[in-house]
Tab-separated table of C-alpha atoms and ligand atoms in Angstrom:
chain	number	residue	atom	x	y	z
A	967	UNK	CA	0.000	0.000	0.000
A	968	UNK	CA	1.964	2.883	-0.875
A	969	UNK	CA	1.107	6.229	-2.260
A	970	UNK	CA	2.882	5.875	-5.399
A	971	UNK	CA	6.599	5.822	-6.204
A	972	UNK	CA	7.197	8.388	-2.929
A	973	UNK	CA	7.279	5.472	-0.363
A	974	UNK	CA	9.438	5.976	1.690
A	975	UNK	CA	10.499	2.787	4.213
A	976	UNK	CA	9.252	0.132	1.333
A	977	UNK	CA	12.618	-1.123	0.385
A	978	UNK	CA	14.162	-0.755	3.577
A	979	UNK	CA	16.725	-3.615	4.263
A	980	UNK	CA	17.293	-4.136	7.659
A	981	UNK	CA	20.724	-5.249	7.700
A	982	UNK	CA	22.330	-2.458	6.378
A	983	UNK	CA	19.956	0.573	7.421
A	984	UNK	CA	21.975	2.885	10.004
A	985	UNK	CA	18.687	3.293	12.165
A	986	UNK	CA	18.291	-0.539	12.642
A	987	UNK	CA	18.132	0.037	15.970
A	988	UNK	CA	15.655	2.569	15.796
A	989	UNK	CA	13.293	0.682	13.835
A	990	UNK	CA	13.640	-2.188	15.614
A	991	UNK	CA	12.224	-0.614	18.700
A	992	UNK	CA	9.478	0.852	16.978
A	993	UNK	CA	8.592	-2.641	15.464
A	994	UNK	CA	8.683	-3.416	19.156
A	995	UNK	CA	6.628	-0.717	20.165
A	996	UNK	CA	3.917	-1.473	17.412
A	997	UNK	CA	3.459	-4.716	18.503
A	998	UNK	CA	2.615	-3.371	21.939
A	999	UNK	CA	0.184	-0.581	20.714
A	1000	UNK	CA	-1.144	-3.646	19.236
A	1001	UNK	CA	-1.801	-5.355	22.204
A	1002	UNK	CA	-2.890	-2.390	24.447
A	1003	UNK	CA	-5.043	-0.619	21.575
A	1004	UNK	CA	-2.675	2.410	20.816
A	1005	UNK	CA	-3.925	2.087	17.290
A	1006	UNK	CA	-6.865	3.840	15.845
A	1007	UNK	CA	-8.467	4.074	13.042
A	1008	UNK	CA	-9.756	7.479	11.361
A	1009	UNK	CA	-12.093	7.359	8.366
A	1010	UNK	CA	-11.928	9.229	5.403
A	1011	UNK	CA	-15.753	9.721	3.451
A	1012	UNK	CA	-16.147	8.527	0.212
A	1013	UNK	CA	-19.090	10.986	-1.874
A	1014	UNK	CA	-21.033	9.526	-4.623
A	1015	UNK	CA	-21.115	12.451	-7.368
A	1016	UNK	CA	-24.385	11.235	-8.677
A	1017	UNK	CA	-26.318	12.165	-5.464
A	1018	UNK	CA	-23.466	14.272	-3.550
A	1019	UNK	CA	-23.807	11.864	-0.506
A	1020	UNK	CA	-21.525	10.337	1.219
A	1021	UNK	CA	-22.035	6.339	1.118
A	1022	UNK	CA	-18.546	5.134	2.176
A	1023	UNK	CA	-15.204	5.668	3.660
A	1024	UNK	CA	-11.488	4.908	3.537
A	1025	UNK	CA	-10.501	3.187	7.134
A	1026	UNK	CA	-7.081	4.290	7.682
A	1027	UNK	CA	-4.878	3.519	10.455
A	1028	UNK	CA	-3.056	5.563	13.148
A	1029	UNK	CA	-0.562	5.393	15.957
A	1030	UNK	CA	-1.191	7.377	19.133
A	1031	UNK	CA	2.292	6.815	20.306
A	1032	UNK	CA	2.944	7.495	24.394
A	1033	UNK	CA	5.996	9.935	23.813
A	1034	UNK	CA	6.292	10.234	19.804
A	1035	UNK	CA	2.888	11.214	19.269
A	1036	UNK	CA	1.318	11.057	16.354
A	1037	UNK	CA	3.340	8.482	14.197
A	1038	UNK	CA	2.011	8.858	10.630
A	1039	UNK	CA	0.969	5.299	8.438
A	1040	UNK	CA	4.079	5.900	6.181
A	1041	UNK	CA	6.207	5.363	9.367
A	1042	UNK	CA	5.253	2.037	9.981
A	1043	UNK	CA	3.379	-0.054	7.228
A	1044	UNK	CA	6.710	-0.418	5.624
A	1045	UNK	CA	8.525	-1.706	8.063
A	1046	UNK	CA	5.388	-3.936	9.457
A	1047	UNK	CA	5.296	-5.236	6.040
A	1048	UNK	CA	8.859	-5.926	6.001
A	1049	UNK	CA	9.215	-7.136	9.334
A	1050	UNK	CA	6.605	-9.598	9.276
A	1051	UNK	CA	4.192	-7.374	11.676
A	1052	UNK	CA	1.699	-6.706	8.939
A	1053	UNK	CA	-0.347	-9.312	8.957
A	1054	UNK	CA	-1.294	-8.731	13.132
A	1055	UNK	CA	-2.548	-4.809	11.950
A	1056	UNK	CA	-4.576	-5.767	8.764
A	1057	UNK	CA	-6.543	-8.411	11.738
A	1058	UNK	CA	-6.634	-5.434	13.736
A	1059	UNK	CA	-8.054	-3.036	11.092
A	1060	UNK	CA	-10.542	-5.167	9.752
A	1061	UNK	CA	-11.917	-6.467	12.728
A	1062	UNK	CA	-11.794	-2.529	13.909
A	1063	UNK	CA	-13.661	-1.220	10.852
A	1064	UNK	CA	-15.819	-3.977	10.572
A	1065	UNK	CA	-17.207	-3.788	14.109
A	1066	UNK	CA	-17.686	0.374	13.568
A	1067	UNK	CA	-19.316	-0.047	10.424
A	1068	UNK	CA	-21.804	-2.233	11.983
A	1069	UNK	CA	-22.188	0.170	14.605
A	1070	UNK	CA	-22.661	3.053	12.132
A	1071	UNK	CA	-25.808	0.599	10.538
A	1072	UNK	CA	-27.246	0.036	13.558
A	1073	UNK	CA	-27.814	4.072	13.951
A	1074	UNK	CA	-29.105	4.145	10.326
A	1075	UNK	CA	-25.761	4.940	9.089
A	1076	UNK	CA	-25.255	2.652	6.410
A	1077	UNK	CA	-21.477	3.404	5.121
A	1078	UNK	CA	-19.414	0.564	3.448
A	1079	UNK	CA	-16.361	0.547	4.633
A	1080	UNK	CA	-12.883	0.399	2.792
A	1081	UNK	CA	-9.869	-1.163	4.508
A	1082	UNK	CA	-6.313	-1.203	2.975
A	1083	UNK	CA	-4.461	-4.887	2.533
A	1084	UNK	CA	-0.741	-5.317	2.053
A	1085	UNK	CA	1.056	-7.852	-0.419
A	1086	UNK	CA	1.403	-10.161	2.607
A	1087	UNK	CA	-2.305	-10.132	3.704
A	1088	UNK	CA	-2.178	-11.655	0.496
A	1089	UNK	CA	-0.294	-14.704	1.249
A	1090	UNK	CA	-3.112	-16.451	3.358
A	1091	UNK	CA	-5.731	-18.504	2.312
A	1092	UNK	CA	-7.444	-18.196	5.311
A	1093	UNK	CA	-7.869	-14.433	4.923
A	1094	UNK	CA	-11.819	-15.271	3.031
A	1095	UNK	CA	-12.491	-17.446	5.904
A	1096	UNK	CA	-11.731	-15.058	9.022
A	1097	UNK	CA	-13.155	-12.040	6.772
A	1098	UNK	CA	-16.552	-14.138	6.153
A	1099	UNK	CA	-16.455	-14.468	10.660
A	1100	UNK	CA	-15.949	-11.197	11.248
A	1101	UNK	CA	-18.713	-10.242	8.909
A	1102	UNK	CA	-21.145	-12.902	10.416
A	1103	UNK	CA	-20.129	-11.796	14.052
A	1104	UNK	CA	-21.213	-8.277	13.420
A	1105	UNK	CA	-23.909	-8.597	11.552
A	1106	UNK	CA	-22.691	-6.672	8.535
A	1107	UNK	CA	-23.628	-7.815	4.954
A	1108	UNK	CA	-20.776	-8.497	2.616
A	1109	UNK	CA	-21.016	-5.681	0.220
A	1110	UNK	CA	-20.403	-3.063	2.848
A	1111	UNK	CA	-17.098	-3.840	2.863
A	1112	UNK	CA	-14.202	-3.077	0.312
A	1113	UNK	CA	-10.436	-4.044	0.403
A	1114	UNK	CA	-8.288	-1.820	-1.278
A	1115	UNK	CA	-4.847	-3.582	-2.703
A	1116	UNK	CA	-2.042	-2.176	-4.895
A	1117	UNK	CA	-0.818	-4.110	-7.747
A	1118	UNK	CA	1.995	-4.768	-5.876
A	1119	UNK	CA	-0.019	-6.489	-3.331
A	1120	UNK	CA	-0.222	-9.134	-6.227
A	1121	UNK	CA	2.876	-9.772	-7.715
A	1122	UNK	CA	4.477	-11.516	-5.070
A	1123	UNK	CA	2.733	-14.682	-4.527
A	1124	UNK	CA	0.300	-13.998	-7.540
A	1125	UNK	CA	-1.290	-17.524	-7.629
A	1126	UNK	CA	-2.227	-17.646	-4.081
A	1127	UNK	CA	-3.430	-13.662	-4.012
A	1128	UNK	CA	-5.652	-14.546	-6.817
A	1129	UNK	CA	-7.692	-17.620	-5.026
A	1130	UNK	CA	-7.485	-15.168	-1.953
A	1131	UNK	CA	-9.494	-12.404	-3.940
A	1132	UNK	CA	-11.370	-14.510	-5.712
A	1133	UNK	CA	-12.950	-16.281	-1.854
A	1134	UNK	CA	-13.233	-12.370	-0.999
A	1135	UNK	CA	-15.149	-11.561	-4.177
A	1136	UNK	CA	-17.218	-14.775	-3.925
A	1137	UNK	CA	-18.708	-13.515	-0.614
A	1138	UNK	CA	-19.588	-10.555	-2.103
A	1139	UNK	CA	-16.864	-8.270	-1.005
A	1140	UNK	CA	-15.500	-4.831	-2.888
A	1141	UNK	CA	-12.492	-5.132	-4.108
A	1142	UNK	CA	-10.921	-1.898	-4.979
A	1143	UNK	CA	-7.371	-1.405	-7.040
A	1144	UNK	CA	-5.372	1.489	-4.929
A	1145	UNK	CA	-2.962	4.154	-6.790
A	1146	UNK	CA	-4.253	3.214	-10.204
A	1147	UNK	CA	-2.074	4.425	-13.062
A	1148	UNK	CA	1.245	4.491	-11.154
A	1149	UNK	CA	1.971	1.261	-11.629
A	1150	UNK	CA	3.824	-1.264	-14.073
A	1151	UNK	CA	1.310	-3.816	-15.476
A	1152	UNK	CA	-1.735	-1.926	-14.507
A	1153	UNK	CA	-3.615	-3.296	-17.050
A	1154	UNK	CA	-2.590	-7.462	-17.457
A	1155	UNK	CA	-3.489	-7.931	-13.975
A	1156	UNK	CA	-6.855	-6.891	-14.370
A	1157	UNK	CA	-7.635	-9.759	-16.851
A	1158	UNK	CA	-7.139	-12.290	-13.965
A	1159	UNK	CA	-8.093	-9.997	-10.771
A	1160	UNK	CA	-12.272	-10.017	-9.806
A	1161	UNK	CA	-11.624	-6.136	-8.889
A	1162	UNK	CA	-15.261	-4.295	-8.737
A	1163	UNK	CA	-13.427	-0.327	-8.468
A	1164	UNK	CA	-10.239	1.697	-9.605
A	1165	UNK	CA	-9.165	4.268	-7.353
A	1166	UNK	CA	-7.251	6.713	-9.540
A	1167	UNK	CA	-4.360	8.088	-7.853
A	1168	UNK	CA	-4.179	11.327	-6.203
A	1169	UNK	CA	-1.420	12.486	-9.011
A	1170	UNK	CA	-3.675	12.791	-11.880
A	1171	UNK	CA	-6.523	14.252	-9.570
A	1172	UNK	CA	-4.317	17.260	-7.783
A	1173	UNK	CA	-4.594	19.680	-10.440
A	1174	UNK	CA	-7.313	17.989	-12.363
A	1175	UNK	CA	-9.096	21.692	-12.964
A	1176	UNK	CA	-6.035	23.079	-14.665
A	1177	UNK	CA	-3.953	20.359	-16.415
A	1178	UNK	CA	-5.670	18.968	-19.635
A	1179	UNK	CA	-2.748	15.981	-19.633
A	1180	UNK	CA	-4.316	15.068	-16.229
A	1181	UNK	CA	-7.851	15.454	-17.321
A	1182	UNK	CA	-6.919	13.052	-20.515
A	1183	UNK	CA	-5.925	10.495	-18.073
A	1184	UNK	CA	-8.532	10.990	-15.651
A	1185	UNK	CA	-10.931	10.928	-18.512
A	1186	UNK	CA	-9.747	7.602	-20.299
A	1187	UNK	CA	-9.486	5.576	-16.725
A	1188	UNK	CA	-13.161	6.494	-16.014
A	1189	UNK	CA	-13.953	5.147	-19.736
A	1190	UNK	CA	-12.160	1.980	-19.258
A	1191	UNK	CA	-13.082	1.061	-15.527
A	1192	UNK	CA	-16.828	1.661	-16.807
A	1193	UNK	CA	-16.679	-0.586	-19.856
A	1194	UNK	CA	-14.906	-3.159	-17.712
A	1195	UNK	CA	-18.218	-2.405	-15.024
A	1196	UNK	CA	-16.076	-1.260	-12.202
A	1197	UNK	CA	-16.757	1.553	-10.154
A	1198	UNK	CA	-14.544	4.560	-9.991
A	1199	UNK	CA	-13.228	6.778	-6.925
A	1200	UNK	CA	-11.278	9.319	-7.662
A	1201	UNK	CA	-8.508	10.075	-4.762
A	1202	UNK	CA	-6.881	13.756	-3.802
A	1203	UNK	CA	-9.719	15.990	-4.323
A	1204	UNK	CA	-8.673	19.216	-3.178
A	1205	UNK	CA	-10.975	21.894	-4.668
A	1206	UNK	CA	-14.036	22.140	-5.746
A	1207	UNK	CA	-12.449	22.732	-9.105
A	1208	UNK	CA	-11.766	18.899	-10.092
A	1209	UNK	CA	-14.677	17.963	-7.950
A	1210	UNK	CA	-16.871	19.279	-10.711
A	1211	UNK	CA	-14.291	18.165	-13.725
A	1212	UNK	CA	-14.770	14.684	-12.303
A	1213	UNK	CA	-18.718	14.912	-11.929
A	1214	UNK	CA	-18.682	16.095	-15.817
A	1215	UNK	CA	-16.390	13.581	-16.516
A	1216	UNK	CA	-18.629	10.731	-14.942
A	1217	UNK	CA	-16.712	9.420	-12.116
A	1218	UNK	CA	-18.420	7.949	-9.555
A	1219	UNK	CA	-17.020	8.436	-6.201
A	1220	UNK	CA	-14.929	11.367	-5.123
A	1221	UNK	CA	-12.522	11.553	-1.932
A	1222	UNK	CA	-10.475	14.480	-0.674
A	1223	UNK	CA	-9.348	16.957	1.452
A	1224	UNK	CA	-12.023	19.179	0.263
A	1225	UNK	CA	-14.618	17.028	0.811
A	1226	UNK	CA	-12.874	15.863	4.346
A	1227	UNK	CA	-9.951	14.468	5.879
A	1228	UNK	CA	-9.795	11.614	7.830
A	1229	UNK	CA	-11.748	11.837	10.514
A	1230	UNK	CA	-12.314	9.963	14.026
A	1231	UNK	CA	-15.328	7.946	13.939
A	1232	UNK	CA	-17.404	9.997	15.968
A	1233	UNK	CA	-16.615	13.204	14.226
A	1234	UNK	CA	-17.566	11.070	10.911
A	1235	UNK	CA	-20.721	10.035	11.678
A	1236	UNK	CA	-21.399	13.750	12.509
A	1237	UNK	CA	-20.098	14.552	8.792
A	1238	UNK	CA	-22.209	11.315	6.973
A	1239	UNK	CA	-25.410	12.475	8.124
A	1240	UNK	CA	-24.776	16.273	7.535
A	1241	UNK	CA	-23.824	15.136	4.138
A	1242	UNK	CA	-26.673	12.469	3.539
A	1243	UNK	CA	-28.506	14.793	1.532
A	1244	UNK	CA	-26.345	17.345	0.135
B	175	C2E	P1	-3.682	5.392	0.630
B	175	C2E	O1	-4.369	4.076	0.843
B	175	C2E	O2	-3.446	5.817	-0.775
B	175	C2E	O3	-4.566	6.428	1.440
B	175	C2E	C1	-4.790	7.773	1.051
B	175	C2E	C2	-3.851	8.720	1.743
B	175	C2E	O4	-3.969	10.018	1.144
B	175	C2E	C3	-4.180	8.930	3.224
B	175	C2E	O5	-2.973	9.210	3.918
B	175	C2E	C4	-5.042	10.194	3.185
B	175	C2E	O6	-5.051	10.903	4.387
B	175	C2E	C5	-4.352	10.976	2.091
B	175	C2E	N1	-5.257	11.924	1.438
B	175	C2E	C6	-6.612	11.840	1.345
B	175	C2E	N2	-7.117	12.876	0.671
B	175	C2E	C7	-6.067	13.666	0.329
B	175	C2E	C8	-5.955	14.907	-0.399
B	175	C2E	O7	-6.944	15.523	-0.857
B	175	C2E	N3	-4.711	15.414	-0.568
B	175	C2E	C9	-3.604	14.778	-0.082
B	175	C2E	N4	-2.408	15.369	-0.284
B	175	C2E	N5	-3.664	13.602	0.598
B	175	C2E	C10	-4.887	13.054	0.802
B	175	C2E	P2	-2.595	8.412	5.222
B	175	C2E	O8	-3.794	8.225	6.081
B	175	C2E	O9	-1.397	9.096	5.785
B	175	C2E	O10	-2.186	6.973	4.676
B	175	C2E	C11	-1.040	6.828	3.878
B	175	C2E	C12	-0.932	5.413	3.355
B	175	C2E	O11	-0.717	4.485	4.449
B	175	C2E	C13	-2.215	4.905	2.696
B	175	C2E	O12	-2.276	5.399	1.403
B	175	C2E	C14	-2.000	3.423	2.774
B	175	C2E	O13	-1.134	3.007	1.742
B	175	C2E	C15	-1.280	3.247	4.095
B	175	C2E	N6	-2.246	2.819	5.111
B	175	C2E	C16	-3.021	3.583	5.917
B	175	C2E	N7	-3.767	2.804	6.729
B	175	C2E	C17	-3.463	1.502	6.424
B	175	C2E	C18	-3.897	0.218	6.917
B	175	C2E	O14	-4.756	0.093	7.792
B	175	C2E	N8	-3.318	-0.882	6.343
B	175	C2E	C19	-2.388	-0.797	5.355
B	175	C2E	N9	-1.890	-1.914	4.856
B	175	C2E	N10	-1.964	0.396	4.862
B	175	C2E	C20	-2.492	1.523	5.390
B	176	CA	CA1	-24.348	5.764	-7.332
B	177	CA	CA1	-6.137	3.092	0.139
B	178	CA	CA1	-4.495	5.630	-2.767
């Protein structure tokens, strides 16, 4: 999961980074905030641009650290991902989100929820299985919930990470292609992936209002994902500029600092029902 080519722990190697020690502790330390629920997830809304209301959100994680503070998600996927931690936080998250989305139903609320999987998460077959519990434990029907994976999530083990997807999409599960357009074979694996939304990277969306380049790409991913009947979300909205261009254009879903930033679940709810009929 990784915004892009700017990412910047992915390739860390532990042997030879001067901060092993460093990192090391903070691997330490996540696996404690793990434990004594130092980890929190905020939620970022999702608006549909046919009705301008907000139907969904982006789950995404974050570390109330005792004495750092804040630690931001770029800080510490990599290295969970490298360190063999990532697999404890993806449980974690979608047990989290899960549960809250369930909660947000049963107050009328009814939000499907998107939560981000790493290449690892990837790597068991059991993922469809404990997904399918958590859904049945708390009451929440399959097709509020989305996983978002990068291509890279898939070139690892791609044989197993296709049987996994294809369990999650037989349950009726989202499945939602992060960053799309940064990467390398963007296009063969989605002749073998059951993906049901692209979510165009925030680069082509940033200056959407003023860079016709931008607005070609934006324009031709919309056309594809709709003849191949996915959904599109467009990521990085930050005006109301490109909100418009991407309304024209026919995008579906729109997400963005000017529609909101991630937000702490209460706060959300507060924003969801404001927005329900904006
Ligand atoms: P992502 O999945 O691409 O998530 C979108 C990131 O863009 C979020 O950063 C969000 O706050 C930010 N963003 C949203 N709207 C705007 C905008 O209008 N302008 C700009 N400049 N940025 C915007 P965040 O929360 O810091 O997350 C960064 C990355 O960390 C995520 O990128 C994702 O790859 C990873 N991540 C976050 N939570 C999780 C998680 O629970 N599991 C995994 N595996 N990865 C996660
Ligand atoms: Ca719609
Ligand atoms: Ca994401
Ligand atoms: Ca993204």
């Amino acid at each position: 999961a990784a915004t892009g080519s700017t990412r910047p722990l992915a390739f860390y190697d532990l042997a030879t980074d001067p901060h092993r020690t460093e990192r090391l502790s903070l691997m330490g330390e996540l696996r404690e905030a793990l434990d004594h629920d130092h980890l929190l997830l905020h939620y970022q809304p999702k608006l549909a641009l046919d009705t301008r209301r907000v139907d969904g959100v982006e789950a995404l994680v974050r570390w109330h650290h005792p004495r750092r503070g804040i630690v931001p998600p770029q800080d510490f996927i990599g290295m969970a991902e490298d360190t063999g931690n990532i697999q404890r936080l993806t449980r974690w998250a979608l047990a989290a989100g899960i549960a809250q989305a369930s909660r947000w139903h049963a107050r009328g609320l009814f939000l499907n929820v998107a939560v981000n999987l790493s290449a690892r998460d990837l790597e068991e077959p059991e993922l469809p299985m404990r997904i399918a519990r958590l859904l049945s434990i708390h009451g929440l029907p399959p097709d509020k919930l989305t996983v978002e994976i990068t291509e890279r999530a898939v070139i690892g083990e791609p044989e197993t990470a296709i049987r996994v997807l294809r369990g999650l999409a037989d349950l009726g599960i989202g499945i939602a292609v992060d960053d799309f357009g940064v990467g390398q074979s963007a296009f063969a694996y989605l002749r073998h992936l059951p993906v049901s939304e692209l979510k165009i990277d925030q680069t082509f969306v940033h200056h959407l209002a003023r860079d016709a380049t931008d607005q070609t790409i934006v324009r031709s991913i919309v056309e594809l994902g709709h003849r191949l009947g996915f959904h599109v979300t467009a990521e990085g909205v930050e005006d109301q500029a490109a909100l418009e261009r991407l309304a024209a254009i026919g995008c579906d879903h729109a997400q963005g600092f000017f529609i909101a930033r991630p937000l702490p679940a209460t706060e959300l709810a507060g924003f969801a029902f404001e927005r329900a009929g904006v």
